[in-house]
């Protein structure tokens, strides 16, 4: 099935640029609260689309979002990137055709005006830079790279322990954008245009940012790693083992779900499998979701391809 990958909100368009769509992490590796009983209770909708029936590994998409409005081109996040030395095989010395996919969307790297780094994690900053004659240089030479002040304050002082699991992505994918003078530190609320705004969603990391679009009577929120997997709609208190402040992450997620359930707003949690965009509804003490362009009954049945 071909999934929806393009949406329009008034004068703005939103498009997904996928780097990888695979089963990547064990549910027990991501969520310390998860047990086999939880998985069994959700088996009917998890498999095969959100969890591999053979291995039990969860589907995790790695992607960017392209937002365009009247000549302004914004890239939200930059996936894992190519040629990076990483401790995790999925990110190590890869040769993804991600730039080709960007070009297929009609955008050259030099066309990007703004890169929003929703947070500084290995799977969100990779394409910030590319290898050129042995040096890491900004991929988007005309862009301002927006980073929340709180996020930068954390990583600037986090020390090597914060990078052990992934390898040091700060040196090759973050520092070069500061060295080139393209990084711009922003506060908790930041308006890019009247109808495109950045909002804070702290917890997963201290400066996690979301992008909110309004237009044509509808609204979208690219909420990044506020949630990593649809299981967190069933269990909103579940934070990941990679959350800097799991308690704050859970509070932020619960407030977000409460605020947006039943509103018809399209939510784009970065790692949700295709088509990613969904609406959220209350379901008892938890939440349910409906994918953009689908009915709820389709959610469990779709394959990942
Ligand atoms: Zn992520």
mmCIF file of C-alpha atoms and ligand atoms in Angstrom:
data_model
loop_
_atom_site.group_PDB
_atom_site.id
_atom_site.type_symbol
_atom_site.label_atom_id
_atom_site.label_comp_id
_atom_site.label_asym_id
_atom_site.label_seq_id
_atom_site.Cartn_x
_atom_site.Cartn_y
_atom_site.Cartn_z
ATOM 1 C CA UNK A 1 0.000 0.000 0.000
ATOM 2 C CA UNK A 2 1.156 3.518 -0.753
ATOM 3 C CA UNK A 3 0.829 5.636 2.368
ATOM 4 C CA UNK A 4 -0.003 9.293 2.477
ATOM 5 C CA UNK A 5 3.190 11.335 2.625
ATOM 6 C CA UNK A 6 1.982 14.845 1.777
ATOM 7 C CA UNK A 7 -0.458 17.169 3.545
ATOM 8 C CA UNK A 8 -1.682 20.739 3.006
ATOM 9 C CA UNK A 9 -2.575 23.225 5.745
ATOM 10 C CA UNK A 10 -3.680 26.446 4.107
ATOM 11 C CA UNK A 11 -0.547 28.002 2.566
ATOM 12 C CA UNK A 12 1.741 25.352 4.098
ATOM 13 C CA UNK A 13 2.570 21.870 2.886
ATOM 14 C CA UNK A 14 4.070 19.121 5.010
ATOM 15 C CA UNK A 15 5.914 16.136 3.551
ATOM 16 C CA UNK A 16 7.768 13.213 5.101
ATOM 17 C CA UNK A 17 11.323 12.407 3.982
ATOM 18 C CA UNK A 18 12.049 8.890 5.219
ATOM 19 C CA UNK A 19 15.539 7.605 5.941
ATOM 20 C CA UNK A 20 14.594 4.130 7.194
ATOM 21 C CA UNK A 21 11.481 2.212 8.098
ATOM 22 C CA UNK A 22 12.423 -0.977 9.947
ATOM 23 C CA UNK A 23 11.902 -2.964 13.113
ATOM 24 C CA UNK A 24 14.704 -1.603 15.262
ATOM 25 C CA UNK A 25 14.304 -2.032 19.002
ATOM 26 C CA UNK A 26 12.962 -4.614 21.437
ATOM 27 C CA UNK A 27 9.987 -3.277 23.420
ATOM 28 C CA UNK A 28 11.814 -4.209 26.612
ATOM 29 C CA UNK A 29 14.894 -2.279 25.490
ATOM 30 C CA UNK A 30 12.832 0.877 24.936
ATOM 31 C CA UNK A 31 10.284 0.691 27.763
ATOM 32 C CA UNK A 32 11.294 -0.411 31.259
ATOM 33 C CA UNK A 33 7.573 -0.737 32.170
ATOM 34 C CA UNK A 34 6.733 -3.107 29.326
ATOM 35 C CA UNK A 35 6.012 -6.783 30.029
ATOM 36 C CA UNK A 36 5.002 -9.653 27.772
ATOM 37 C CA UNK A 37 1.474 -9.373 29.230
ATOM 38 C CA UNK A 38 1.213 -5.807 27.918
ATOM 39 C CA UNK A 39 2.252 -6.959 24.455
ATOM 40 C CA UNK A 40 -0.136 -9.924 24.469
ATOM 41 C CA UNK A 41 -3.024 -7.629 25.420
ATOM 42 C CA UNK A 42 -2.340 -5.463 22.323
ATOM 43 C CA UNK A 43 -1.330 -8.197 19.912
ATOM 44 C CA UNK A 44 -4.362 -7.786 17.633
ATOM 45 C CA UNK A 45 -3.316 -4.321 16.470
ATOM 46 C CA UNK A 46 0.462 -4.436 17.076
ATOM 47 C CA UNK A 47 1.275 -7.214 14.621
ATOM 48 C CA UNK A 48 2.533 -7.117 11.953
ATOM 49 C CA UNK A 49 2.485 -3.382 11.391
ATOM 50 C CA UNK A 50 3.988 -2.146 14.665
ATOM 51 C CA UNK A 51 5.798 -5.243 15.925
ATOM 52 C CA UNK A 52 7.536 -8.009 14.004
ATOM 53 C CA UNK A 53 5.625 -11.266 14.657
ATOM 54 C CA UNK A 54 8.806 -13.369 14.420
ATOM 55 C CA UNK A 55 11.225 -11.342 16.527
ATOM 56 C CA UNK A 56 8.958 -9.139 18.656
ATOM 57 C CA UNK A 57 11.063 -6.106 17.633
ATOM 58 C CA UNK A 58 9.140 -2.816 17.329
ATOM 59 C CA UNK A 59 8.811 -0.859 14.074
ATOM 60 C CA UNK A 60 10.608 2.495 14.373
ATOM 61 C CA UNK A 61 10.666 4.881 11.416
ATOM 62 C CA UNK A 62 13.504 7.398 11.105
ATOM 63 C CA UNK A 63 12.463 10.434 9.080
ATOM 64 C CA UNK A 64 12.463 14.201 8.588
ATOM 65 C CA UNK A 65 9.584 16.533 7.792
ATOM 66 C CA UNK A 66 9.688 19.142 5.080
ATOM 67 C CA UNK A 67 7.453 22.179 5.561
ATOM 68 C CA UNK A 68 7.056 24.696 2.755
ATOM 69 C CA UNK A 69 5.179 27.973 2.684
ATOM 70 C CA UNK A 70 5.482 30.692 0.033
ATOM 71 C CA UNK A 71 9.162 30.159 -0.663
ATOM 72 C CA UNK A 72 10.143 29.374 2.938
ATOM 73 C CA UNK A 73 11.548 25.836 3.250
ATOM 74 C CA UNK A 74 11.858 24.286 6.703
ATOM 75 C CA UNK A 75 13.375 20.913 7.512
ATOM 76 C CA UNK A 76 12.334 19.381 10.817
ATOM 77 C CA UNK A 77 15.107 17.054 11.984
ATOM 78 C CA UNK A 78 17.852 15.328 10.067
ATOM 79 C CA UNK A 79 17.738 11.549 10.734
ATOM 80 C CA UNK A 80 20.939 9.520 11.216
ATOM 81 C CA UNK A 81 22.981 10.692 8.228
ATOM 82 C CA UNK A 82 25.718 9.002 6.199
ATOM 83 C CA UNK A 83 29.327 7.978 6.938
ATOM 84 C CA UNK A 84 29.063 8.588 10.699
ATOM 85 C CA UNK A 85 31.095 6.539 13.179
ATOM 86 C CA UNK A 86 28.517 5.173 15.604
ATOM 87 C CA UNK A 87 28.237 2.600 18.368
ATOM 88 C CA UNK A 88 24.874 1.372 17.015
ATOM 89 C CA UNK A 89 25.000 -0.654 13.751
ATOM 90 C CA UNK A 90 21.842 0.984 12.400
ATOM 91 C CA UNK A 91 23.612 4.360 12.349
ATOM 92 C CA UNK A 92 27.195 3.274 11.665
ATOM 93 C CA UNK A 93 28.798 4.295 8.313
ATOM 94 C CA UNK A 94 25.521 4.202 6.449
ATOM 95 C CA UNK A 95 24.887 5.257 2.855
ATOM 96 C CA UNK A 96 21.202 6.138 2.898
ATOM 97 C CA UNK A 97 19.706 7.740 -0.261
ATOM 98 C CA UNK A 98 18.047 10.371 1.933
ATOM 99 C CA UNK A 99 19.415 13.351 -0.063
ATOM 100 C CA UNK A 100 17.991 11.770 -3.242
ATOM 101 C CA UNK A 101 14.607 11.565 -1.538
ATOM 102 C CA UNK A 102 14.880 15.230 -0.615
ATOM 103 C CA UNK A 103 15.668 16.067 -4.259
ATOM 104 C CA UNK A 104 12.727 13.927 -5.415
ATOM 105 C CA UNK A 105 10.594 16.210 -3.252
ATOM 106 C CA UNK A 106 11.942 19.103 -5.337
ATOM 107 C CA UNK A 107 14.365 20.433 -2.721
ATOM 108 C CA UNK A 108 18.136 20.772 -3.003
ATOM 109 C CA UNK A 109 20.198 21.033 0.225
ATOM 110 C CA UNK A 110 20.934 24.708 -0.514
ATOM 111 C CA UNK A 111 17.184 25.421 -0.731
ATOM 112 C CA UNK A 112 16.625 24.739 2.985
ATOM 113 C CA UNK A 113 16.159 28.037 4.870
ATOM 114 C CA UNK A 114 15.592 26.679 8.363
ATOM 115 C CA UNK A 115 16.507 23.385 10.039
ATOM 116 C CA UNK A 116 14.639 22.798 13.269
ATOM 117 C CA UNK A 117 16.644 20.415 15.465
ATOM 118 C CA UNK A 118 13.783 19.220 17.705
ATOM 119 C CA UNK A 119 16.432 17.770 20.002
ATOM 120 C CA UNK A 120 20.036 16.668 19.795
ATOM 121 C CA UNK A 121 19.838 12.891 19.510
ATOM 122 C CA UNK A 122 21.700 10.607 17.108
ATOM 123 C CA UNK A 123 18.616 9.891 14.961
ATOM 124 C CA UNK A 124 17.673 13.580 14.558
ATOM 125 C CA UNK A 125 20.920 15.413 13.752
ATOM 126 C CA UNK A 126 22.771 13.204 11.240
ATOM 127 C CA UNK A 127 22.141 15.156 8.043
ATOM 128 C CA UNK A 128 23.018 18.409 9.776
ATOM 129 C CA UNK A 129 26.447 17.657 8.321
ATOM 130 C CA UNK A 130 28.060 15.612 5.577
ATOM 131 C CA UNK A 131 31.595 14.460 4.964
ATOM 132 C CA UNK A 132 33.509 16.630 2.477
ATOM 133 C CA UNK A 133 37.249 16.042 1.919
ATOM 134 C CA UNK A 134 37.524 14.408 5.326
ATOM 135 C CA UNK A 135 35.723 17.241 7.171
ATOM 136 C CA UNK A 136 32.196 17.492 8.549
ATOM 137 C CA UNK A 137 30.515 20.486 6.934
ATOM 138 C CA UNK A 138 26.912 21.735 7.172
ATOM 139 C CA UNK A 139 24.755 19.944 4.571
ATOM 140 C CA UNK A 140 22.401 22.918 4.289
ATOM 141 C CA UNK A 141 24.748 25.805 3.600
ATOM 142 C CA UNK A 142 22.091 28.526 3.484
ATOM 143 C CA UNK A 143 20.116 27.386 6.513
ATOM 144 C CA UNK A 144 19.757 28.679 10.033
ATOM 145 C CA UNK A 145 19.789 25.677 12.379
ATOM 146 C CA UNK A 146 17.404 26.277 15.299
ATOM 147 C CA UNK A 147 18.232 24.609 18.618
ATOM 148 C CA UNK A 148 16.467 25.274 21.922
ATOM 149 C CA UNK A 149 18.718 27.062 24.397
ATOM 150 C CA UNK A 150 17.762 24.497 27.064
ATOM 151 C CA UNK A 151 18.755 21.669 24.739
ATOM 152 C CA UNK A 152 22.150 23.138 23.978
ATOM 153 C CA UNK A 153 22.783 23.932 27.653
ATOM 154 C CA UNK A 154 22.222 20.258 28.445
ATOM 155 C CA UNK A 155 24.460 18.782 25.721
ATOM 156 C CA UNK A 156 27.189 21.345 26.211
ATOM 157 C CA UNK A 157 27.711 20.019 29.750
ATOM 158 C CA UNK A 158 26.365 16.448 29.505
ATOM 159 C CA UNK A 159 29.791 14.835 29.269
ATOM 160 C CA UNK A 160 30.846 11.601 27.532
ATOM 161 C CA UNK A 161 28.506 9.323 29.550
ATOM 162 C CA UNK A 162 25.526 10.734 27.608
ATOM 163 C CA UNK A 163 27.110 9.558 24.347
ATOM 164 C CA UNK A 164 28.262 6.032 25.253
ATOM 165 C CA UNK A 165 25.225 4.223 23.869
ATOM 166 C CA UNK A 166 25.284 5.908 20.459
ATOM 167 C CA UNK A 167 28.785 7.232 19.861
ATOM 168 C CA UNK A 168 29.719 10.913 19.775
ATOM 169 C CA UNK A 169 27.270 12.584 17.385
ATOM 170 C CA UNK A 170 27.770 16.024 18.937
ATOM 171 C CA UNK A 171 31.289 16.458 17.555
ATOM 172 C CA UNK A 172 30.474 15.512 13.947
ATOM 173 C CA UNK A 173 26.820 16.603 13.628
ATOM 174 C CA UNK A 174 26.249 19.495 16.057
ATOM 175 C CA UNK A 175 29.494 21.378 16.667
ATOM 176 C CA UNK A 176 30.097 22.090 12.933
ATOM 177 C CA UNK A 177 26.840 24.093 12.709
ATOM 178 C CA UNK A 178 27.998 26.212 15.629
ATOM 179 C CA UNK A 179 31.486 26.569 14.087
ATOM 180 C CA UNK A 180 29.969 27.801 10.809
ATOM 181 C CA UNK A 181 27.848 30.375 12.661
ATOM 182 C CA UNK A 182 24.599 28.802 11.435
ATOM 183 C CA UNK A 183 23.235 27.636 14.809
ATOM 184 C CA UNK A 184 20.630 29.892 16.398
ATOM 185 C CA UNK A 185 19.532 29.302 19.990
ATOM 186 C CA UNK A 186 15.828 29.826 20.638
ATOM 187 C CA UNK A 187 13.578 30.134 23.693
ATOM 188 C CA UNK A 188 10.659 27.903 24.715
ATOM 189 C CA UNK A 189 8.211 29.604 22.365
ATOM 190 C CA UNK A 190 9.342 30.756 18.939
ATOM 191 C CA UNK A 191 7.202 31.956 16.042
ATOM 192 C CA UNK A 192 8.643 31.293 12.577
ATOM 193 C CA UNK A 193 5.615 32.763 10.831
ATOM 194 C CA UNK A 194 2.169 33.739 12.095
ATOM 195 C CA UNK A 195 0.932 30.204 11.502
ATOM 196 C CA UNK A 196 4.152 28.201 12.086
ATOM 197 C CA UNK A 197 5.390 28.067 15.664
ATOM 198 C CA UNK A 198 7.835 26.088 17.783
ATOM 199 C CA UNK A 199 6.721 24.944 21.232
ATOM 200 C CA UNK A 200 8.593 23.294 24.101
ATOM 201 C CA UNK A 201 7.847 19.701 25.170
ATOM 202 C CA UNK A 202 10.515 18.952 27.789
ATOM 203 C CA UNK A 203 11.275 15.536 29.266
ATOM 204 C CA UNK A 204 12.633 13.181 26.625
ATOM 205 C CA UNK A 205 15.378 15.770 26.461
ATOM 206 C CA UNK A 206 15.403 19.097 28.338
ATOM 207 C CA UNK A 207 14.793 21.186 25.213
ATOM 208 C CA UNK A 208 12.582 18.910 23.093
ATOM 209 C CA UNK A 209 10.736 21.123 20.590
ATOM 210 C CA UNK A 210 7.616 20.581 18.474
ATOM 211 C CA UNK A 211 6.497 22.376 15.310
ATOM 212 C CA UNK A 212 2.893 23.527 15.069
ATOM 213 C CA UNK A 213 1.241 24.468 11.763
ATOM 214 C CA UNK A 214 -2.103 26.130 11.249
ATOM 215 C CA UNK A 215 -3.951 26.796 8.024
ATOM 216 C CA UNK A 216 -7.029 26.063 5.975
ATOM 217 C CA UNK A 217 -9.059 25.383 9.093
ATOM 218 C CA UNK A 218 -6.828 22.547 10.221
ATOM 219 C CA UNK A 219 -3.739 22.059 12.336
ATOM 220 C CA UNK A 220 -0.737 19.765 12.548
ATOM 221 C CA UNK A 221 1.841 19.206 15.249
ATOM 222 C CA UNK A 222 5.145 17.529 14.479
ATOM 223 C CA UNK A 223 5.724 16.325 18.041
ATOM 224 C CA UNK A 224 9.065 14.583 17.524
ATOM 225 C CA UNK A 225 9.971 12.177 20.368
ATOM 226 C CA UNK A 226 7.142 13.126 22.703
ATOM 227 C CA UNK A 227 6.106 9.537 21.861
ATOM 228 C CA UNK A 228 8.239 6.835 20.231
ATOM 229 C CA UNK A 229 5.679 4.134 19.542
ATOM 230 C CA UNK A 230 1.861 3.851 19.431
ATOM 231 C CA UNK A 231 2.051 1.653 22.572
ATOM 232 C CA UNK A 232 2.466 4.923 24.483
ATOM 233 C CA UNK A 233 -1.086 5.914 23.562
ATOM 234 C CA UNK A 234 -2.284 2.814 25.419
ATOM 235 C CA UNK A 235 0.215 3.477 28.229
ATOM 236 C CA UNK A 236 0.829 7.244 28.337
ATOM 237 C CA UNK A 237 2.978 6.962 31.475
ATOM 238 C CA UNK A 238 5.593 4.882 29.662
ATOM 239 C CA UNK A 239 8.720 6.895 29.017
ATOM 240 C CA UNK A 240 11.712 5.366 27.292
ATOM 241 C CA UNK A 241 15.007 4.313 28.773
ATOM 242 C CA UNK A 242 16.532 7.083 26.631
ATOM 243 C CA UNK A 243 14.487 9.875 28.200
ATOM 244 C CA UNK A 244 16.678 12.314 30.154
ATOM 245 C CA UNK A 245 13.834 12.966 32.629
ATOM 246 C CA UNK A 246 11.267 10.123 32.346
ATOM 247 C CA UNK A 247 8.891 11.659 34.911
ATOM 248 C CA UNK A 248 8.799 15.018 33.143
ATOM 249 C CA UNK A 249 8.455 13.238 29.778
ATOM 250 C CA UNK A 250 5.378 11.368 31.053
ATOM 251 C CA UNK A 251 3.829 14.579 32.392
ATOM 252 C CA UNK A 252 4.426 16.416 29.122
ATOM 253 C CA UNK A 253 2.997 13.494 27.123
ATOM 254 C CA UNK A 254 -0.123 13.212 29.292
ATOM 255 C CA UNK A 255 -0.787 16.951 29.047
ATOM 256 C CA UNK A 256 -0.289 16.823 25.290
ATOM 257 C CA UNK A 257 -2.631 13.860 24.779
ATOM 258 C CA UNK A 258 -5.271 15.441 26.971
ATOM 259 C CA UNK A 259 -5.040 18.730 25.063
ATOM 260 C CA UNK A 260 -5.211 17.236 21.562
ATOM 261 C CA UNK A 261 -7.445 14.146 21.897
ATOM 262 C CA UNK A 262 -10.696 14.553 20.037
ATOM 263 C CA UNK A 263 -9.680 17.839 18.365
ATOM 264 C CA UNK A 264 -9.022 16.399 14.874
ATOM 265 C CA UNK A 265 -5.517 17.902 14.876
ATOM 266 C CA UNK A 266 -3.028 15.813 12.947
ATOM 267 C CA UNK A 267 -0.167 14.629 15.139
ATOM 268 C CA UNK A 268 3.153 13.495 13.644
ATOM 269 C CA UNK A 269 5.259 11.555 16.169
ATOM 270 C CA UNK A 270 8.527 11.115 14.255
ATOM 271 C CA UNK A 271 9.041 7.400 14.847
ATOM 272 C CA UNK A 272 5.488 6.183 14.181
ATOM 273 C CA UNK A 273 5.453 3.972 11.055
ATOM 274 C CA UNK A 274 3.899 5.231 7.805
ATOM 275 C CA UNK A 275 1.881 7.283 7.277
ATOM 276 C CA UNK A 276 2.843 8.663 10.740
ATOM 277 C CA UNK A 277 0.193 11.425 10.779
ATOM 278 C CA UNK A 278 -2.714 10.514 13.035
ATOM 279 C CA UNK A 279 -5.558 11.899 15.094
ATOM 280 C CA UNK A 280 -5.938 10.956 18.752
ATOM 281 C CA UNK A 281 -9.056 10.023 20.668
ATOM 282 C CA UNK A 282 -9.770 9.236 24.301
ATOM 283 C CA UNK A 283 -10.299 5.528 24.982
ATOM 284 C CA UNK A 284 -11.165 4.921 28.626
ATOM 285 C CA UNK A 285 -8.200 5.935 30.759
ATOM 286 C CA UNK A 286 -5.868 5.823 27.736
ATOM 287 C CA UNK A 287 -5.904 6.896 24.080
ATOM 288 C CA UNK A 288 -6.493 5.500 20.644
ATOM 289 C CA UNK A 289 -5.360 6.746 17.253
ATOM 290 C CA UNK A 290 -6.507 6.801 13.646
ATOM 291 C CA UNK A 291 -4.006 7.137 10.858
ATOM 292 C CA UNK A 292 -4.491 9.885 8.309
ATOM 293 C CA UNK A 293 -6.339 8.513 5.271
ATOM 294 C CA UNK A 294 -7.338 5.268 7.014
ATOM 295 C CA UNK A 295 -10.131 3.939 9.171
ATOM 296 C CA UNK A 296 -9.367 2.622 12.632
ATOM 297 C CA UNK A 297 -10.030 -0.965 11.527
ATOM 298 C CA UNK A 298 -7.133 -0.725 9.074
ATOM 299 C CA UNK A 299 -4.546 0.067 11.726
ATOM 300 C CA UNK A 300 -3.911 -3.500 12.844
ATOM 301 C CA UNK A 301 -4.211 -5.130 9.469
ATOM 302 C CA UNK A 302 -1.712 -3.195 7.364
ATOM 303 C CA UNK A 303 1.654 -4.666 6.635
ATOM 304 C CA UNK A 304 4.627 -2.341 6.970
ATOM 305 C CA UNK A 305 5.281 -2.199 3.204
HETATM 306 ZN ZN1 LIG B 1 14.250 9.867 18.051
#
